[in-house]
């Protein structure tokens, strides 16, 4: 009988330090409880028509239940969200290479998705935002949103994605720059977590 091990790991490397191999995942890492669902920031639909307000309210509801804030908010991945910066990006990153094989994984920091033009998505078109959410296509047109769970969002309807985009346009802009992506093998200066399901090879 074949026996395969399935390991789900969510750990935080304090201060981004990387220990020398061989690693002992039980001793070297600390398990953290990521914040799962954060209240979505209140939108400011202002003078919009009741119909538009209803669309924005639906977008707010969707962003909350789809847990966008659990990654796109500082501290949330480590269970300590900064409520003044909800959706304004995370300085805790997500490793996108396998912790069991890579001593220094590649790390991506969930970006600021508030309307700030410099550090957020204020200059993105509606289509670009919708493509990032449902198809994992980044601003350069390539499918490289490795740690963004777009596969789980691929079936969001046109109306719902329009509502999400509409809502994201109405929240406060927060200027907050997240760290650059770290390539595998390089040292990450900011902390990160591992997300993923790993199993032993047959
Ligand atoms: C599991 C963590 C996670 C969740 C949950 C998540 N995202 Fe992301 N998202 C990311 C990461 C990481 C990136 C950057 C990926 C990259 O550049 O390769 C990203 C990128 C994006 C981008 C592109 C922005 C940019 O500057 O590159 C948008 C827009 C976005 N996410 C919106 C959302 C929305 C809306 C939701 C909820 C429906 C959501 N995300 C949920 C992790 C997440």
PDB file of C-alpha atoms and ligand atoms in Angstrom:
ATOM      1  CA  UNK A   1       0.000   0.000   0.000  1.00  0.00           C
ATOM      2  CA  UNK A   2       1.278   3.410  -0.907  1.00  0.00           C
ATOM      3  CA  UNK A   3       1.430   5.919   1.826  1.00  0.00           C
ATOM      4  CA  UNK A   4       1.630   9.615   1.080  1.00  0.00           C
ATOM      5  CA  UNK A   5       2.084  12.382   3.536  1.00  0.00           C
ATOM      6  CA  UNK A   6       0.204  15.614   3.130  1.00  0.00           C
ATOM      7  CA  UNK A   7       1.608  18.612   4.932  1.00  0.00           C
ATOM      8  CA  UNK A   8      -0.122  21.956   5.196  1.00  0.00           C
ATOM      9  CA  UNK A   9       2.226  24.619   6.461  1.00  0.00           C
ATOM     10  CA  UNK A  10       1.539  28.163   7.546  1.00  0.00           C
ATOM     11  CA  UNK A  11       4.566  29.455   9.371  1.00  0.00           C
ATOM     12  CA  UNK A  12       6.249  32.769   9.939  1.00  0.00           C
ATOM     13  CA  UNK A  13       9.974  33.224   9.675  1.00  0.00           C
ATOM     14  CA  UNK A  14      10.665  35.911  12.239  1.00  0.00           C
ATOM     15  CA  UNK A  15      12.427  38.898  10.719  1.00  0.00           C
ATOM     16  CA  UNK A  16      12.905  37.056   7.474  1.00  0.00           C
ATOM     17  CA  UNK A  17      15.894  35.203   8.902  1.00  0.00           C
ATOM     18  CA  UNK A  18      16.667  31.991   7.145  1.00  0.00           C
ATOM     19  CA  UNK A  19      18.166  29.168   9.123  1.00  0.00           C
ATOM     20  CA  UNK A  20      20.950  26.939   7.836  1.00  0.00           C
ATOM     21  CA  UNK A  21      19.887  23.618   6.465  1.00  0.00           C
ATOM     22  CA  UNK A  22      19.103  20.940   7.358  1.00  0.00           C
ATOM     23  CA  UNK A  23      15.912  22.483   8.587  1.00  0.00           C
ATOM     24  CA  UNK A  24      13.709  21.089  11.248  1.00  0.00           C
ATOM     25  CA  UNK A  25      10.295  22.411  10.409  1.00  0.00           C
ATOM     26  CA  UNK A  26       8.994  21.652  13.860  1.00  0.00           C
ATOM     27  CA  UNK A  27      11.749  23.430  15.761  1.00  0.00           C
ATOM     28  CA  UNK A  28      12.846  26.185  13.434  1.00  0.00           C
ATOM     29  CA  UNK A  29       9.463  27.627  12.592  1.00  0.00           C
ATOM     30  CA  UNK A  30       6.594  28.988  14.576  1.00  0.00           C
ATOM     31  CA  UNK A  31       3.031  28.350  13.513  1.00  0.00           C
ATOM     32  CA  UNK A  32       0.852  31.428  13.190  1.00  0.00           C
ATOM     33  CA  UNK A  33      -2.897  31.813  12.826  1.00  0.00           C
ATOM     34  CA  UNK A  34      -3.519  34.010   9.843  1.00  0.00           C
ATOM     35  CA  UNK A  35      -6.473  36.342  10.141  1.00  0.00           C
ATOM     36  CA  UNK A  36      -9.104  34.794   7.918  1.00  0.00           C
ATOM     37  CA  UNK A  37     -11.906  37.289   7.350  1.00  0.00           C
ATOM     38  CA  UNK A  38     -11.379  40.976   8.029  1.00  0.00           C
ATOM     39  CA  UNK A  39     -14.104  43.607   7.820  1.00  0.00           C
ATOM     40  CA  UNK A  40     -13.798  45.284   4.420  1.00  0.00           C
ATOM     41  CA  UNK A  41     -13.163  49.022   4.758  1.00  0.00           C
ATOM     42  CA  UNK A  42     -16.291  51.141   4.462  1.00  0.00           C
ATOM     43  CA  UNK A  43     -16.766  52.499   0.987  1.00  0.00           C
ATOM     44  CA  UNK A  44     -17.554  56.129   0.227  1.00  0.00           C
ATOM     45  CA  UNK A  45     -20.133  55.943  -2.566  1.00  0.00           C
ATOM     46  CA  UNK A  46     -20.903  59.646  -2.020  1.00  0.00           C
ATOM     47  CA  UNK A  47     -23.418  61.055  -4.437  1.00  0.00           C
ATOM     48  CA  UNK A  48     -23.854  57.911  -6.480  1.00  0.00           C
ATOM     49  CA  UNK A  49     -27.312  56.761  -7.561  1.00  0.00           C
ATOM     50  CA  UNK A  50     -29.056  54.172  -5.371  1.00  0.00           C
ATOM     51  CA  UNK A  51     -28.347  51.591  -8.078  1.00  0.00           C
ATOM     52  CA  UNK A  52     -24.609  52.282  -8.021  1.00  0.00           C
ATOM     53  CA  UNK A  53     -24.633  52.303  -4.237  1.00  0.00           C
ATOM     54  CA  UNK A  54     -26.179  48.834  -4.274  1.00  0.00           C
ATOM     55  CA  UNK A  55     -23.443  47.564  -6.625  1.00  0.00           C
ATOM     56  CA  UNK A  56     -20.727  49.022  -4.393  1.00  0.00           C
ATOM     57  CA  UNK A  57     -22.338  47.502  -1.300  1.00  0.00           C
ATOM     58  CA  UNK A  58     -22.296  44.114  -2.997  1.00  0.00           C
ATOM     59  CA  UNK A  59     -18.619  44.625  -3.842  1.00  0.00           C
ATOM     60  CA  UNK A  60     -17.877  45.380  -0.202  1.00  0.00           C
ATOM     61  CA  UNK A  61     -19.701  42.232   0.856  1.00  0.00           C
ATOM     62  CA  UNK A  62     -17.789  40.118  -1.685  1.00  0.00           C
ATOM     63  CA  UNK A  63     -14.388  41.535  -0.743  1.00  0.00           C
ATOM     64  CA  UNK A  64     -15.161  40.730   2.873  1.00  0.00           C
ATOM     65  CA  UNK A  65     -16.329  37.152   2.381  1.00  0.00           C
ATOM     66  CA  UNK A  66     -13.650  36.355  -0.220  1.00  0.00           C
ATOM     67  CA  UNK A  67     -11.122  37.394   2.443  1.00  0.00           C
ATOM     68  CA  UNK A  68      -9.105  39.733   0.243  1.00  0.00           C
ATOM     69  CA  UNK A  69      -7.996  41.578   3.374  1.00  0.00           C
ATOM     70  CA  UNK A  70      -6.450  38.467   4.880  1.00  0.00           C
ATOM     71  CA  UNK A  71      -3.517  38.827   2.481  1.00  0.00           C
ATOM     72  CA  UNK A  72      -3.682  42.431   1.289  1.00  0.00           C
ATOM     73  CA  UNK A  73      -3.483  43.932   4.812  1.00  0.00           C
ATOM     74  CA  UNK A  74      -0.324  44.462   6.829  1.00  0.00           C
ATOM     75  CA  UNK A  75       0.026  41.965   9.659  1.00  0.00           C
ATOM     76  CA  UNK A  76      -3.032  39.900   8.720  1.00  0.00           C
ATOM     77  CA  UNK A  77      -0.987  36.951   7.493  1.00  0.00           C
ATOM     78  CA  UNK A  78       0.571  36.761  10.943  1.00  0.00           C
ATOM     79  CA  UNK A  79      -2.704  37.233  12.816  1.00  0.00           C
ATOM     80  CA  UNK A  80      -2.118  40.884  13.763  1.00  0.00           C
ATOM     81  CA  UNK A  81      -3.821  43.070  11.145  1.00  0.00           C
ATOM     82  CA  UNK A  82      -3.236  46.813  10.957  1.00  0.00           C
ATOM     83  CA  UNK A  83      -6.831  48.064  10.716  1.00  0.00           C
ATOM     84  CA  UNK A  84      -5.692  51.505   9.551  1.00  0.00           C
ATOM     85  CA  UNK A  85      -4.261  49.905   6.458  1.00  0.00           C
ATOM     86  CA  UNK A  86      -6.899  47.398   5.442  1.00  0.00           C
ATOM     87  CA  UNK A  87      -6.310  46.356   1.812  1.00  0.00           C
ATOM     88  CA  UNK A  88      -3.261  48.672   1.568  1.00  0.00           C
ATOM     89  CA  UNK A  89      -0.769  45.831   1.053  1.00  0.00           C
ATOM     90  CA  UNK A  90       1.287  43.589   3.301  1.00  0.00           C
ATOM     91  CA  UNK A  91       4.880  43.776   4.443  1.00  0.00           C
ATOM     92  CA  UNK A  92       4.534  40.147   5.444  1.00  0.00           C
ATOM     93  CA  UNK A  93       5.074  38.156   2.268  1.00  0.00           C
ATOM     94  CA  UNK A  94       4.094  34.743   0.983  1.00  0.00           C
ATOM     95  CA  UNK A  95       6.761  32.265  -0.106  1.00  0.00           C
ATOM     96  CA  UNK A  96       6.040  30.979  -3.573  1.00  0.00           C
ATOM     97  CA  UNK A  97       8.575  28.171  -3.686  1.00  0.00           C
ATOM     98  CA  UNK A  98       8.502  24.943  -1.734  1.00  0.00           C
ATOM     99  CA  UNK A  99       9.829  25.264   1.833  1.00  0.00           C
ATOM    100  CA  UNK A 100      10.951  21.656   1.850  1.00  0.00           C
ATOM    101  CA  UNK A 101      13.222  22.099  -1.148  1.00  0.00           C
ATOM    102  CA  UNK A 102      14.399  25.693  -1.090  1.00  0.00           C
ATOM    103  CA  UNK A 103      16.545  27.099   1.640  1.00  0.00           C
ATOM    104  CA  UNK A 104      15.686  30.641   0.574  1.00  0.00           C
ATOM    105  CA  UNK A 105      12.324  30.735  -1.109  1.00  0.00           C
ATOM    106  CA  UNK A 106      11.016  33.371  -3.479  1.00  0.00           C
ATOM    107  CA  UNK A 107       8.685  35.734  -1.646  1.00  0.00           C
ATOM    108  CA  UNK A 108       5.881  37.953  -2.932  1.00  0.00           C
ATOM    109  CA  UNK A 109       4.291  40.720  -0.855  1.00  0.00           C
ATOM    110  CA  UNK A 110       0.521  41.130  -1.418  1.00  0.00           C
ATOM    111  CA  UNK A 111       0.213  44.575  -3.013  1.00  0.00           C
ATOM    112  CA  UNK A 112      -1.754  47.636  -2.038  1.00  0.00           C
ATOM    113  CA  UNK A 113      -5.195  47.408  -3.694  1.00  0.00           C
ATOM    114  CA  UNK A 114      -6.541  50.779  -2.504  1.00  0.00           C
ATOM    115  CA  UNK A 115      -6.964  53.516  -5.164  1.00  0.00           C
ATOM    116  CA  UNK A 116      -3.616  55.187  -4.395  1.00  0.00           C
ATOM    117  CA  UNK A 117      -2.090  55.954  -7.788  1.00  0.00           C
ATOM    118  CA  UNK A 118       1.508  55.560  -6.715  1.00  0.00           C
ATOM    119  CA  UNK A 119       1.471  52.520  -4.456  1.00  0.00           C
ATOM    120  CA  UNK A 120      -1.979  51.027  -5.160  1.00  0.00           C
ATOM    121  CA  UNK A 121      -4.176  50.250  -8.181  1.00  0.00           C
ATOM    122  CA  UNK A 122      -5.488  53.774  -8.807  1.00  0.00           C
ATOM    123  CA  UNK A 123      -4.074  53.832 -12.335  1.00  0.00           C
ATOM    124  CA  UNK A 124      -5.283  50.338 -13.286  1.00  0.00           C
ATOM    125  CA  UNK A 125      -8.211  49.995 -15.673  1.00  0.00           C
ATOM    126  CA  UNK A 126     -11.329  48.074 -14.644  1.00  0.00           C
ATOM    127  CA  UNK A 127     -10.339  45.297 -17.043  1.00  0.00           C
ATOM    128  CA  UNK A 128      -6.840  45.032 -15.596  1.00  0.00           C
ATOM    129  CA  UNK A 129      -8.233  44.689 -12.068  1.00  0.00           C
ATOM    130  CA  UNK A 130     -10.843  42.141 -13.171  1.00  0.00           C
ATOM    131  CA  UNK A 131      -8.141  40.145 -14.994  1.00  0.00           C
ATOM    132  CA  UNK A 132      -5.935  40.110 -11.903  1.00  0.00           C
ATOM    133  CA  UNK A 133      -8.791  38.795  -9.769  1.00  0.00           C
ATOM    134  CA  UNK A 134     -10.253  36.180 -12.107  1.00  0.00           C
ATOM    135  CA  UNK A 135      -7.364  35.216 -14.368  1.00  0.00           C
ATOM    136  CA  UNK A 136      -4.221  35.985 -12.355  1.00  0.00           C
ATOM    137  CA  UNK A 137      -2.953  38.312 -15.048  1.00  0.00           C
ATOM    138  CA  UNK A 138      -0.729  41.055 -13.686  1.00  0.00           C
ATOM    139  CA  UNK A 139      -0.240  44.547 -15.020  1.00  0.00           C
ATOM    140  CA  UNK A 140       2.268  43.377 -17.618  1.00  0.00           C
ATOM    141  CA  UNK A 141      -0.225  40.978 -19.119  1.00  0.00           C
ATOM    142  CA  UNK A 142       1.471  37.787 -18.017  1.00  0.00           C
ATOM    143  CA  UNK A 143      -0.033  35.164 -15.765  1.00  0.00           C
ATOM    144  CA  UNK A 144       2.339  35.475 -12.861  1.00  0.00           C
ATOM    145  CA  UNK A 145       0.147  36.116  -9.854  1.00  0.00           C
ATOM    146  CA  UNK A 146       1.469  32.998  -8.185  1.00  0.00           C
ATOM    147  CA  UNK A 147       0.216  33.534  -4.661  1.00  0.00           C
ATOM    148  CA  UNK A 148      -2.990  35.351  -5.476  1.00  0.00           C
ATOM    149  CA  UNK A 149      -5.780  32.717  -5.300  1.00  0.00           C
ATOM    150  CA  UNK A 150      -7.264  33.636  -8.686  1.00  0.00           C
ATOM    151  CA  UNK A 151      -8.059  30.008  -9.479  1.00  0.00           C
ATOM    152  CA  UNK A 152     -10.574  30.136  -6.665  1.00  0.00           C
ATOM    153  CA  UNK A 153     -11.975  33.380  -8.071  1.00  0.00           C
ATOM    154  CA  UNK A 154     -12.072  32.350 -11.746  1.00  0.00           C
ATOM    155  CA  UNK A 155     -15.823  31.739 -11.731  1.00  0.00           C
ATOM    156  CA  UNK A 156     -16.807  35.064 -10.182  1.00  0.00           C
ATOM    157  CA  UNK A 157     -19.549  36.416 -12.467  1.00  0.00           C
ATOM    158  CA  UNK A 158     -19.204  39.545 -14.578  1.00  0.00           C
ATOM    159  CA  UNK A 159     -21.675  41.385 -12.313  1.00  0.00           C
ATOM    160  CA  UNK A 160     -19.798  40.392  -9.186  1.00  0.00           C
ATOM    161  CA  UNK A 161     -16.361  41.314 -10.499  1.00  0.00           C
ATOM    162  CA  UNK A 162     -17.799  44.666 -11.623  1.00  0.00           C
ATOM    163  CA  UNK A 163     -19.107  45.145  -8.089  1.00  0.00           C
ATOM    164  CA  UNK A 164     -15.697  44.296  -6.565  1.00  0.00           C
ATOM    165  CA  UNK A 165     -13.889  46.715  -8.889  1.00  0.00           C
ATOM    166  CA  UNK A 166     -16.511  49.417  -8.254  1.00  0.00           C
ATOM    167  CA  UNK A 167     -16.126  48.987  -4.524  1.00  0.00           C
ATOM    168  CA  UNK A 168     -12.301  49.046  -4.634  1.00  0.00           C
ATOM    169  CA  UNK A 169     -12.561  52.415  -6.403  1.00  0.00           C
ATOM    170  CA  UNK A 170     -14.585  53.909  -3.543  1.00  0.00           C
ATOM    171  CA  UNK A 171     -12.407  53.081  -0.538  1.00  0.00           C
ATOM    172  CA  UNK A 172      -9.879  55.523   0.900  1.00  0.00           C
ATOM    173  CA  UNK A 173      -6.528  55.697  -0.864  1.00  0.00           C
ATOM    174  CA  UNK A 174      -3.739  54.662   1.446  1.00  0.00           C
ATOM    175  CA  UNK A 175      -0.148  55.362   0.466  1.00  0.00           C
ATOM    176  CA  UNK A 176       1.741  52.254   1.454  1.00  0.00           C
ATOM    177  CA  UNK A 177       4.481  50.635  -0.574  1.00  0.00           C
ATOM    178  CA  UNK A 178       5.043  46.925  -0.093  1.00  0.00           C
ATOM    179  CA  UNK A 179       8.516  45.411  -0.480  1.00  0.00           C
ATOM    180  CA  UNK A 180       9.668  44.197  -3.886  1.00  0.00           C
ATOM    181  CA  UNK A 181       9.345  40.553  -4.789  1.00  0.00           C
ATOM    182  CA  UNK A 182      12.307  38.464  -3.629  1.00  0.00           C
ATOM    183  CA  UNK A 183      13.725  35.962  -6.113  1.00  0.00           C
ATOM    184  CA  UNK A 184      14.432  32.403  -4.903  1.00  0.00           C
ATOM    185  CA  UNK A 185      17.885  32.152  -3.333  1.00  0.00           C
ATOM    186  CA  UNK A 186      17.965  35.820  -2.259  1.00  0.00           C
ATOM    187  CA  UNK A 187      17.594  36.919   1.364  1.00  0.00           C
ATOM    188  CA  UNK A 188      14.181  38.395   2.244  1.00  0.00           C
ATOM    189  CA  UNK A 189      14.487  41.468   4.484  1.00  0.00           C
ATOM    190  CA  UNK A 190      10.843  41.284   5.538  1.00  0.00           C
ATOM    191  CA  UNK A 191       9.019  38.367   7.171  1.00  0.00           C
ATOM    192  CA  UNK A 192       7.002  35.891   5.190  1.00  0.00           C
ATOM    193  CA  UNK A 193       4.734  32.906   5.587  1.00  0.00           C
ATOM    194  CA  UNK A 194       4.501  29.660   3.703  1.00  0.00           C
ATOM    195  CA  UNK A 195       1.133  28.743   2.271  1.00  0.00           C
ATOM    196  CA  UNK A 196       0.601  25.471   0.545  1.00  0.00           C
ATOM    197  CA  UNK A 197      -0.129  21.811   0.484  1.00  0.00           C
ATOM    198  CA  UNK A 198       2.789  19.471  -0.045  1.00  0.00           C
ATOM    199  CA  UNK A 199       2.861  15.733  -0.383  1.00  0.00           C
ATOM    200  CA  UNK A 200       5.563  13.188  -0.629  1.00  0.00           C
ATOM    201  CA  UNK A 201       6.335  11.944  -4.127  1.00  0.00           C
ATOM    202  CA  UNK A 202       4.975   8.483  -4.990  1.00  0.00           C
TER     203      UNK A 202
HETATM  204  C1  LIG B   1      -3.804  34.272  -0.333  1.00  0.00           C
HETATM  205  C2  LIG B   1      -3.513  35.690  -0.398  1.00  0.00           C
HETATM  206  C3  LIG B   1      -4.380  36.576  -1.272  1.00  0.00           C
HETATM  207  C4  LIG B   1      -5.742  36.726  -1.247  1.00  0.00           C
HETATM  208  C5  LIG B   1      -6.756  36.027  -0.340  1.00  0.00           C
HETATM  209  C6  LIG B   1      -6.071  37.709  -2.259  1.00  0.00           C
HETATM  210  N1  LIG B   1      -4.917  38.140  -2.864  1.00  0.00           N
HETATM  211 FE1  LIG B   1      -4.811  39.532  -4.349  1.00  0.00          FE
HETATM  212  N2  LIG B   1      -2.815  39.200  -4.496  1.00  0.00           N
HETATM  213  C7  LIG B   1      -2.062  38.410  -3.648  1.00  0.00           C
HETATM  214  C8  LIG B   1      -0.678  38.474  -4.051  1.00  0.00           C
HETATM  215  C9  LIG B   1       0.483  37.732  -3.381  1.00  0.00           C
HETATM  216  C10 LIG B   1      -0.619  39.317  -5.172  1.00  0.00           C
HETATM  217  C11 LIG B   1       0.623  39.696  -5.994  1.00  0.00           C
HETATM  218  C12 LIG B   1       0.898  38.577  -6.944  1.00  0.00           C
HETATM  219  C13 LIG B   1       2.010  38.839  -7.926  1.00  0.00           C
HETATM  220  O1  LIG B   1       2.342  39.997  -8.209  1.00  0.00           O
HETATM  221  O2  LIG B   1       2.539  37.826  -8.467  1.00  0.00           O
HETATM  222  C14 LIG B   1      -1.976  39.760  -5.409  1.00  0.00           C
HETATM  223  C15 LIG B   1      -2.335  40.624  -6.436  1.00  0.00           C
HETATM  224  C16 LIG B   1      -3.589  41.204  -6.565  1.00  0.00           C
HETATM  225  C17 LIG B   1      -3.929  42.233  -7.524  1.00  0.00           C
HETATM  226  C18 LIG B   1      -2.948  42.840  -8.517  1.00  0.00           C
HETATM  227  C19 LIG B   1      -2.386  44.093  -7.892  1.00  0.00           C
HETATM  228  C20 LIG B   1      -0.944  44.376  -8.191  1.00  0.00           C
HETATM  229  O3  LIG B   1      -0.476  45.503  -7.894  1.00  0.00           O
HETATM  230  O4  LIG B   1      -0.220  43.489  -8.715  1.00  0.00           O
HETATM  231  C21 LIG B   1      -5.241  42.574  -7.320  1.00  0.00           C
HETATM  232  C22 LIG B   1      -6.050  43.622  -8.063  1.00  0.00           C
HETATM  233  C23 LIG B   1      -5.717  41.726  -6.246  1.00  0.00           C
HETATM  234  N3  LIG B   1      -4.682  40.906  -5.818  1.00  0.00           N
HETATM  235  C24 LIG B   1      -7.000  41.789  -5.747  1.00  0.00           C
HETATM  236  C25 LIG B   1      -7.494  40.863  -4.835  1.00  0.00           C
HETATM  237  C26 LIG B   1      -8.882  40.794  -4.457  1.00  0.00           C
HETATM  238  C27 LIG B   1      -9.980  41.745  -4.932  1.00  0.00           C
HETATM  239  C28 LIG B   1      -8.994  39.743  -3.586  1.00  0.00           C
HETATM  240  C29 LIG B   1     -10.245  39.190  -2.990  1.00  0.00           C
HETATM  241  C30 LIG B   1     -11.330  38.864  -3.938  1.00  0.00           C
HETATM  242  C31 LIG B   1      -7.659  39.186  -3.402  1.00  0.00           C
HETATM  243  N4  LIG B   1      -6.784  39.885  -4.180  1.00  0.00           N
HETATM  244  C32 LIG B   1      -7.350  38.128  -2.555  1.00  0.00           C
HETATM  245  C33 LIG B   1      -2.535  37.660  -2.599  1.00  0.00           C
HETATM  246  C34 LIG B   1      -3.871  37.483  -2.286  1.00  0.00           C
END
